[in-house]
Short mmCIF file of C-alpha atoms and ligand atoms in Angstrom, two decimals:
data_model
loop_
_atom_site.label_atom_id
_atom_site.label_comp_id
_atom_site.label_asym_id
_atom_site.label_seq_id
_atom_site.Cartn_x
_atom_site.Cartn_y
_atom_site.Cartn_z
CA MET A 8 64.64 -19.35 -117.48
CA GLN A 9 62.50 -22.50 -117.46
CA MET A 10 60.13 -23.38 -120.30
CA GLN A 11 57.14 -20.96 -120.37
CA ILE A 12 54.03 -22.42 -122.00
CA LEU A 13 51.03 -20.50 -123.28
CA GLY A 14 47.65 -22.26 -123.00
CA ILE A 15 44.51 -21.48 -125.04
CA GLU A 16 40.99 -22.76 -124.16
CA THR A 17 37.89 -22.08 -126.33
CA SER A 18 35.96 -25.37 -126.21
CA CYS A 19 32.72 -24.07 -124.67
CA ASP A 20 31.72 -20.68 -123.31
CA GLU A 21 34.94 -19.42 -121.71
CA THR A 22 37.65 -17.66 -123.73
CA ALA A 23 40.81 -18.28 -121.76
CA ALA A 24 44.61 -17.94 -121.98
CA SER A 25 47.29 -18.67 -119.40
CA VAL A 26 51.03 -19.00 -118.96
CA VAL A 27 52.61 -21.71 -116.79
CA THR A 28 56.14 -22.86 -116.15
CA ARG A 29 58.26 -24.73 -113.58
CA ASP A 30 60.61 -22.88 -111.28
CA ALA A 31 64.28 -23.74 -111.04
CA ASP A 32 63.67 -26.72 -108.79
CA GLY A 33 60.86 -28.08 -110.97
CA THR A 34 57.89 -26.87 -108.92
CA PRO A 35 54.89 -26.04 -111.18
CA MET A 36 54.11 -22.30 -111.37
CA LEU A 37 51.01 -20.51 -112.59
CA LEU A 38 52.14 -17.17 -114.05
CA SER A 39 48.80 -15.93 -115.34
CA ASN A 40 45.25 -17.22 -115.78
CA VAL A 41 42.83 -15.05 -117.73
CA VAL A 42 39.24 -16.26 -118.21
CA LEU A 43 36.52 -14.31 -120.07
CA SER A 44 33.08 -15.80 -119.44
CA GLN A 45 30.44 -15.48 -122.12
CA ILE A 46 27.60 -16.14 -119.66
CA ASP A 47 25.85 -12.83 -120.45
CA GLU A 48 25.74 -13.61 -124.13
CA HIS A 49 24.08 -16.99 -123.58
CA SER A 50 21.91 -16.44 -120.53
CA GLU A 51 18.82 -15.23 -122.40
CA PHE A 52 18.81 -18.55 -124.25
CA GLY A 53 19.19 -20.65 -121.11
CA GLY A 54 22.22 -22.49 -122.42
CA VAL A 55 25.29 -22.23 -124.62
CA VAL A 56 24.51 -21.34 -128.26
CA PRO A 57 27.48 -22.74 -130.34
CA GLU A 58 27.36 -20.04 -133.08
CA ILE A 59 27.33 -17.21 -130.56
CA ALA A 60 30.15 -18.89 -128.61
CA ALA A 61 32.36 -19.22 -131.70
CA ARG A 62 31.92 -15.57 -132.70
CA ALA A 63 32.59 -14.41 -129.15
CA HIS A 64 35.82 -16.42 -129.00
CA LEU A 65 36.92 -14.95 -132.31
CA SER A 66 36.46 -11.38 -131.14
CA ALA A 67 38.03 -11.86 -127.69
CA LEU A 68 40.84 -14.36 -128.05
CA ASP A 69 43.71 -12.15 -129.29
CA HIS A 70 43.12 -9.66 -126.51
CA ILE A 71 42.85 -12.41 -123.87
CA ILE A 72 46.19 -13.90 -125.03
CA ALA A 73 47.84 -10.48 -124.90
CA GLN A 74 46.52 -10.01 -121.38
CA ALA A 75 47.78 -13.43 -120.24
CA LEU A 76 51.24 -12.69 -121.63
CA SER A 77 51.36 -9.30 -120.04
CA GLU A 78 50.17 -10.60 -116.60
CA ALA A 79 52.91 -13.23 -116.78
CA ASP A 80 55.35 -10.42 -117.49
CA THR A 81 56.43 -12.03 -120.76
CA ASP A 82 55.79 -11.85 -124.51
CA LEU A 83 55.76 -14.36 -127.35
CA SER A 84 59.56 -14.37 -127.50
CA GLY A 85 59.58 -15.90 -123.98
CA ILE A 86 57.05 -18.63 -124.94
CA LYS A 87 58.60 -22.01 -125.74
CA GLY A 88 55.39 -23.84 -126.57
CA ILE A 89 51.65 -23.40 -127.05
CA GLY A 90 49.00 -25.77 -125.77
CA VAL A 91 45.50 -25.45 -127.27
CA THR A 92 42.28 -27.40 -126.57
CA SER A 93 41.55 -29.34 -129.74
CA GLY A 94 38.61 -31.36 -128.30
CA PRO A 95 36.18 -32.42 -127.06
CA GLY A 96 33.82 -29.47 -127.29
CA LEU A 97 31.93 -27.22 -129.68
CA VAL A 98 33.63 -27.38 -133.05
CA GLY A 99 33.28 -23.67 -133.92
CA GLY A 100 35.04 -22.61 -130.72
CA LEU A 101 37.69 -25.31 -131.01
CA MET A 102 38.49 -24.10 -134.55
CA VAL A 103 39.01 -20.51 -133.34
CA GLY A 104 41.52 -21.68 -130.70
CA LEU A 105 43.27 -24.14 -132.98
CA MET A 106 43.65 -21.70 -135.88
CA THR A 107 45.05 -19.06 -133.53
CA ALA A 108 47.58 -21.51 -132.09
CA LYS A 109 48.59 -22.69 -135.58
CA ALA A 110 48.99 -19.07 -136.78
CA LEU A 111 51.17 -18.14 -133.78
CA SER A 112 53.17 -21.32 -134.20
CA ALA A 113 53.78 -20.79 -137.94
CA SER A 114 54.53 -17.10 -137.69
CA ARG A 115 56.73 -17.24 -134.57
CA GLY A 116 58.29 -20.68 -134.99
CA ILE A 117 56.89 -21.87 -131.63
CA PRO A 118 55.86 -25.54 -131.40
CA TYR A 119 52.24 -26.15 -130.51
CA LEU A 120 50.23 -29.11 -129.16
CA GLY A 121 46.56 -29.98 -129.40
CA ILE A 122 45.37 -30.94 -125.91
CA ASN A 123 42.34 -32.95 -124.76
CA HIS A 124 40.22 -30.64 -122.56
CA LEU A 125 39.52 -33.61 -120.26
CA GLU A 126 43.24 -34.25 -119.86
CA GLY A 127 43.55 -30.64 -118.77
CA HIS A 128 41.03 -31.27 -115.97
CA ALA A 129 42.71 -34.55 -115.16
CA LEU A 130 46.19 -33.05 -114.68
CA THR A 131 45.19 -29.81 -112.91
CA ALA A 132 46.04 -31.30 -109.52
CA ARG A 133 49.60 -31.81 -110.68
CA LEU A 134 49.86 -28.08 -111.38
CA THR A 135 48.22 -27.00 -108.10
CA ASP A 136 49.35 -29.72 -105.71
CA ASN A 137 52.16 -31.56 -107.47
CA VAL A 138 50.15 -34.76 -107.03
CA SER A 139 51.99 -37.89 -108.20
CA PHE A 140 50.53 -40.75 -110.28
CA PRO A 141 48.40 -42.82 -109.87
CA TYR A 142 45.25 -41.18 -108.48
CA LEU A 143 41.50 -41.34 -108.92
CA LEU A 144 39.77 -38.48 -110.64
CA LEU A 145 36.13 -37.49 -110.24
CA LEU A 146 35.47 -35.23 -113.23
CA VAL A 147 32.09 -33.47 -112.92
CA SER A 148 31.26 -30.65 -115.31
CA GLY A 149 28.51 -29.45 -117.65
CA GLY A 150 29.52 -32.01 -120.27
CA HIS A 151 31.02 -34.87 -118.27
CA SER A 152 30.56 -37.05 -115.21
CA GLN A 153 33.33 -39.57 -115.04
CA ILE A 154 35.53 -41.42 -112.61
CA ILE A 155 38.95 -41.95 -114.12
CA ARG A 156 41.99 -43.83 -112.90
CA VAL A 157 44.91 -41.59 -113.85
CA ASN A 158 47.85 -43.96 -114.14
CA GLY A 159 50.28 -41.59 -115.84
CA LEU A 160 50.51 -38.93 -118.50
CA GLY A 161 48.29 -40.14 -121.38
CA ASP A 162 47.37 -43.32 -119.48
CA TYR A 163 43.79 -43.07 -118.26
CA SER A 164 41.28 -45.81 -117.48
CA ARG A 165 37.69 -44.72 -117.32
CA LEU A 166 35.95 -46.56 -114.52
CA ALA A 167 32.58 -44.83 -114.70
CA THR A 168 30.54 -42.39 -116.75
CA THR A 169 27.04 -41.07 -116.81
CA ILE A 170 24.63 -43.00 -119.02
CA ASP A 171 22.53 -39.89 -119.74
CA ASP A 172 22.91 -36.30 -118.45
CA ALA A 173 26.11 -34.91 -117.00
CA VAL A 174 25.88 -33.72 -113.35
CA GLY A 175 26.33 -30.07 -114.38
CA GLU A 176 23.46 -30.51 -116.84
CA ALA A 177 21.30 -31.84 -114.03
CA PHE A 178 22.03 -28.66 -112.05
CA ASP A 179 21.48 -26.47 -115.12
CA LYS A 180 18.15 -28.14 -115.96
CA THR A 181 16.94 -28.02 -112.35
CA ALA A 182 17.69 -24.29 -112.24
CA LYS A 183 15.90 -23.73 -115.55
CA LEU A 184 12.86 -25.69 -114.34
CA LEU A 185 12.69 -23.61 -111.15
CA GLY A 186 13.30 -20.30 -112.94
CA LEU A 187 16.67 -19.69 -111.26
CA GLY A 188 18.69 -18.68 -114.31
CA PHE A 189 21.89 -19.91 -115.98
CA PRO A 190 24.40 -21.37 -115.24
CA GLY A 191 22.37 -23.47 -112.81
CA GLY A 192 24.95 -24.89 -110.43
CA PRO A 193 25.79 -21.74 -108.48
CA MET A 194 22.09 -20.71 -108.49
CA VAL A 195 20.97 -24.07 -107.09
CA GLU A 196 23.75 -24.03 -104.49
CA LYS A 197 22.73 -20.50 -103.40
CA ALA A 198 19.01 -21.34 -103.13
CA ALA A 199 19.85 -24.62 -101.33
CA GLN A 200 21.51 -22.67 -98.47
CA ARG A 201 18.06 -21.71 -97.15
CA GLY A 202 16.47 -25.10 -97.87
CA ASP A 203 15.64 -28.30 -96.04
CA ALA A 204 17.62 -31.09 -97.73
CA ASP A 205 15.50 -33.78 -96.12
CA ARG A 206 12.12 -32.54 -97.28
CA PHE A 207 12.12 -34.50 -100.54
CA ARG A 208 13.57 -37.91 -101.36
CA PHE A 209 14.75 -38.24 -104.93
CA PRO A 210 15.73 -41.48 -106.70
CA MET A 211 19.35 -42.65 -106.92
CA PRO A 212 19.35 -44.65 -110.20
CA LEU A 213 21.75 -47.58 -110.62
CA ARG A 214 22.58 -47.59 -106.88
CA GLY A 215 23.24 -51.12 -105.66
CA GLN A 216 23.73 -52.39 -109.24
CA ASP A 217 26.97 -53.89 -110.38
CA THR A 218 28.24 -50.77 -112.09
CA LEU A 219 30.07 -47.57 -111.27
CA ASN A 220 28.08 -45.68 -113.90
CA MET A 221 25.78 -42.80 -112.99
CA SER A 222 22.42 -41.56 -114.26
CA PHE A 223 20.94 -38.10 -113.66
CA SER A 224 18.06 -37.71 -116.10
CA GLY A 225 15.58 -39.41 -113.73
CA LEU A 226 16.47 -36.87 -111.05
CA LYS A 227 15.40 -34.00 -113.27
CA THR A 228 12.06 -35.72 -114.02
CA ALA A 229 11.47 -36.41 -110.28
CA ILE A 230 12.10 -32.77 -109.46
CA ARG A 231 9.69 -31.63 -112.20
CA THR A 232 7.02 -34.01 -110.92
CA GLN A 233 7.51 -32.80 -107.36
CA ALA A 234 7.50 -29.14 -108.46
CA GLN A 235 4.25 -29.62 -110.41
CA LYS A 236 2.56 -30.94 -107.28
CA LEU A 237 3.61 -27.86 -105.34
CA VAL A 238 2.48 -25.21 -107.87
CA PRO A 239 2.37 -22.29 -107.11
CA LEU A 240 5.91 -22.63 -105.80
CA GLU A 241 6.87 -20.57 -102.79
CA ALA A 242 10.50 -19.42 -102.32
CA GLN A 243 10.80 -22.03 -99.52
CA ASP A 244 9.66 -24.81 -101.82
CA ILE A 245 12.34 -23.87 -104.35
CA ALA A 246 15.00 -23.75 -101.66
CA ASP A 247 13.89 -27.17 -100.36
CA LEU A 248 13.85 -28.69 -103.82
CA CYS A 249 17.39 -27.33 -104.50
CA ALA A 250 18.73 -28.55 -101.15
CA SER A 251 17.24 -32.01 -101.61
CA MET A 252 18.54 -32.22 -105.21
CA GLN A 253 22.03 -31.19 -104.16
CA LYS A 254 22.10 -33.67 -101.31
CA THR A 255 20.97 -36.45 -103.67
CA VAL A 256 23.70 -35.58 -106.19
CA ALA A 257 26.36 -35.48 -103.43
CA GLU A 258 25.20 -38.86 -102.22
CA ILE A 259 25.29 -40.42 -105.71
CA LEU A 260 28.81 -39.11 -106.35
CA ALA A 261 30.08 -40.22 -102.89
CA ASN A 262 28.56 -43.67 -103.39
CA ARG A 263 30.26 -44.11 -106.78
CA CYS A 264 33.58 -42.79 -105.55
CA GLU A 265 33.46 -45.16 -102.59
CA ARG A 266 32.98 -48.12 -104.95
CA ALA A 267 35.83 -46.89 -107.15
CA MET A 268 38.08 -46.65 -104.08
CA GLN A 269 37.16 -50.18 -103.10
CA GLN A 270 38.17 -51.31 -106.64
CA CYS A 271 41.47 -49.42 -106.55
CA ARG A 272 42.92 -50.14 -103.13
CA ASP A 273 46.44 -49.24 -104.28
CA ILE A 274 45.35 -45.62 -104.71
CA ASP A 275 45.35 -43.14 -101.81
CA THR A 276 44.35 -39.89 -103.53
CA LEU A 277 41.04 -38.68 -104.97
CA VAL A 278 41.10 -35.55 -107.07
CA VAL A 279 37.92 -33.69 -107.95
CA ALA A 280 37.77 -31.46 -111.04
CA GLY A 281 35.20 -29.73 -113.32
CA GLY A 282 32.76 -26.96 -112.62
CA VAL A 283 30.52 -29.02 -110.31
CA ALA A 284 33.55 -29.65 -108.06
CA SER A 285 33.17 -26.05 -106.85
CA ASN A 286 29.95 -27.06 -105.03
CA LEU A 287 30.68 -26.91 -101.29
CA GLU A 288 28.09 -29.49 -100.25
CA ILE A 289 29.60 -31.98 -102.72
CA ARG A 290 33.12 -31.18 -101.52
CA GLN A 291 32.15 -31.67 -97.89
CA ARG A 292 30.44 -34.98 -98.64
CA LEU A 293 33.57 -36.20 -100.46
CA GLU A 294 35.80 -34.96 -97.65
CA SER A 295 33.99 -37.07 -95.12
CA LEU A 296 34.10 -40.07 -97.46
CA CYS A 297 37.84 -39.68 -97.94
CA ALA A 298 38.47 -39.22 -94.24
CA GLN A 299 36.58 -42.49 -93.58
CA HIS A 300 38.78 -44.37 -96.12
CA GLU A 301 42.07 -42.65 -95.28
CA VAL A 302 42.31 -41.29 -98.79
CA SER A 303 43.43 -37.68 -99.40
CA LEU A 304 41.05 -35.43 -101.22
CA ILE A 305 42.58 -32.87 -103.56
CA ALA A 306 40.20 -30.17 -104.70
CA PRO A 307 41.94 -27.50 -106.81
CA PRO A 308 40.99 -23.84 -106.18
CA LEU A 309 37.63 -22.90 -107.63
CA LYS A 310 39.04 -20.85 -110.50
CA LEU A 311 41.00 -23.93 -111.67
CA CYS A 312 37.97 -26.25 -111.27
CA THR A 313 35.87 -24.43 -113.88
CA ASP A 314 37.09 -24.13 -117.44
CA ASN A 315 40.41 -22.30 -117.78
CA ALA A 316 43.52 -22.34 -119.94
CA ALA A 317 46.04 -22.96 -117.12
CA MET A 318 45.06 -26.64 -117.18
CA ILE A 319 45.61 -26.75 -120.93
CA ALA A 320 49.01 -25.03 -120.67
CA TRP A 321 49.98 -27.45 -117.90
CA ALA A 322 49.00 -30.60 -119.81
CA ALA A 323 50.95 -29.21 -122.80
CA LEU A 324 53.99 -28.52 -120.59
CA GLU A 325 54.03 -32.16 -119.42
CA ARG A 326 53.74 -33.38 -123.02
CA PHE A 327 56.35 -30.96 -124.39
CA GLU A 328 58.71 -32.29 -121.70
CA ARG A 329 58.20 -35.69 -123.32
CA GLY A 330 59.21 -34.23 -126.69
CA GLU A 331 55.73 -34.19 -128.30
CA LYS A 332 54.37 -31.63 -130.73
CA SER A 333 51.40 -31.40 -133.20
CA ASP A 334 51.62 -30.72 -136.92
CA MET A 335 49.53 -28.41 -139.09
CA THR A 336 47.12 -31.15 -140.17
CA LEU A 337 45.56 -31.45 -136.69
CA ALA A 338 41.71 -31.08 -136.77
CA PRO A 339 39.36 -30.35 -133.89
CA ARG A 340 37.44 -33.28 -132.39
CA SER A 341 34.00 -32.68 -131.00
CA ARG A 342 34.12 -36.09 -129.27
CA TRP A 343 37.38 -37.30 -127.79
CA PRO A 344 37.27 -39.74 -124.85
CA LEU A 345 40.27 -39.67 -122.55
CA ASP A 346 40.30 -43.44 -122.47
CA GLU A 347 39.98 -44.38 -126.14
CA ASP A 348 39.65 -48.07 -125.27
CA THR A 349 36.43 -47.82 -123.31
CA GLN A 350 33.01 -48.30 -124.89
CA THR A 351 31.00 -45.21 -125.73
CA VAL A 352 27.92 -45.02 -123.56
CA ILE A 353 24.95 -43.61 -125.46
CA GLY A 354 23.93 -40.26 -124.10
CA SER A 355 27.04 -39.58 -122.08
CA GLY A 356 29.60 -36.86 -122.60
CA ARG A 357 27.38 -34.42 -124.42
CA LYS A 358 28.59 -30.86 -124.34
CA GLY A 359 27.19 -27.44 -125.10
CA ALA A 360 24.08 -26.72 -127.17
CA LYS A 361 21.92 -27.18 -124.10
CA VAL A 362 19.16 -24.83 -125.21
O1 KG4 B 7 33.91 -27.43 -116.05
P1 KG4 B 7 32.92 -26.36 -116.42
O2 KG4 B 7 33.23 -24.94 -116.12
O3 KG4 B 7 32.56 -26.44 -117.94
C1 KG4 B 7 32.37 -27.63 -118.64
O4 KG4 B 7 33.38 -28.18 -119.13
O5 KG4 B 7 31.21 -28.04 -118.70
O6 KG4 B 7 31.51 -26.81 -115.72
C2 KG4 B 7 30.35 -26.02 -115.87
C3 KG4 B 7 29.23 -26.73 -115.11
C4 KG4 B 7 27.82 -26.12 -115.33
O7 KG4 B 7 26.91 -27.11 -115.64
C5 KG4 B 7 27.56 -25.44 -113.98
O8 KG4 B 7 26.18 -25.41 -113.66
C6 KG4 B 7 28.30 -26.38 -113.05
O9 KG4 B 7 29.50 -26.74 -113.68
N1 KG4 B 7 28.62 -25.70 -111.79
C7 KG4 B 7 28.15 -26.05 -110.59
C8 KG4 B 7 28.62 -25.10 -109.64
N2 KG4 B 7 29.41 -24.20 -110.33
C9 KG4 B 7 29.39 -24.60 -111.66
N3 KG4 B 7 27.37 -27.09 -110.24
C10 KG4 B 7 27.03 -27.20 -108.91
N4 KG4 B 7 27.43 -26.29 -107.99
C11 KG4 B 7 28.23 -25.27 -108.26
N5 KG4 B 7 28.60 -24.37 -107.34
ZN1 ZN B 8 35.56 -28.45 -118.54
#
């Protein structure tokens, strides 16, 4: 039997556990992937409330782990290592996951590893599509909007980041502004299906400037200003605002990815990850960009784009194979850039506490 790894993810509002392995010829295998969303607990507040999230993780995690083991047809005696998200994210949730991993490790003698949540997203395509290094990664979630050059395991160069809101935040704030509910991305995408994407023109900040960075806070302000002019808003106005917003975001992301491809001509694969990567309009826009540049686009299945523990288990498996393990002194990190050498950009990479 190959090495079976248990993954645990509790950095935001999903309590998740998963088991992964490689089959006899080394092909990655996903054995189980259990995700419990806390959306209902947070929706009345319009965003993730850290204290509620931590308590919900605490009450659900043991059960979710048991379910992941059972769906993988294994138990702790079959597990050779535990990967747990130890940052970045909401500290209360990270502590619940980390303490659980440490307790299992100490009581069962199983090595464990603290994993960077962003590394999980970055390596997902190696689990799903066995992608080889190097490749470009567009990571677009509720807390992050980055373009990363993935050179190898643990070797990441950040080429771009947002200088203010993350893309997912822009979707969430747009939805809140238009009364569509939380989380915003899927709501905006649904409303946009009936809308005219060319009715409104929204700004594309930083376009044409000598940077790959992105900015989304102006977009939210432009939508608010436009919405105020239209009050009272008809359903068609809301659909048109959503469609125009979504088209603008797709255009900004495609524009930045195109520039990144031009900078990295040795790379022929673009991977998209993070919750926003489940947006079909954005995927289609990136597909046409990649076709134009003869680059392959890898978009993992939707359930592995949003937060999950399979990506954490997979990143841990790759690191265990290199002989790594964490010790009991490991502490959670609310901020933890993938590329520790790049400058922090004020306002970027915020996560959670969006109320
Ligand atoms: O990766 P993820 O599940 O969690 C974070 O690490 O943040 O991403 C969640 C974000 C939310 O902001 C949500 O609104 C956005 O991804 N999202 C979408 C879609 N589905 C989720 N944004 C646009 N279109 C979607 N279909
Ligand atoms: Zn994430």
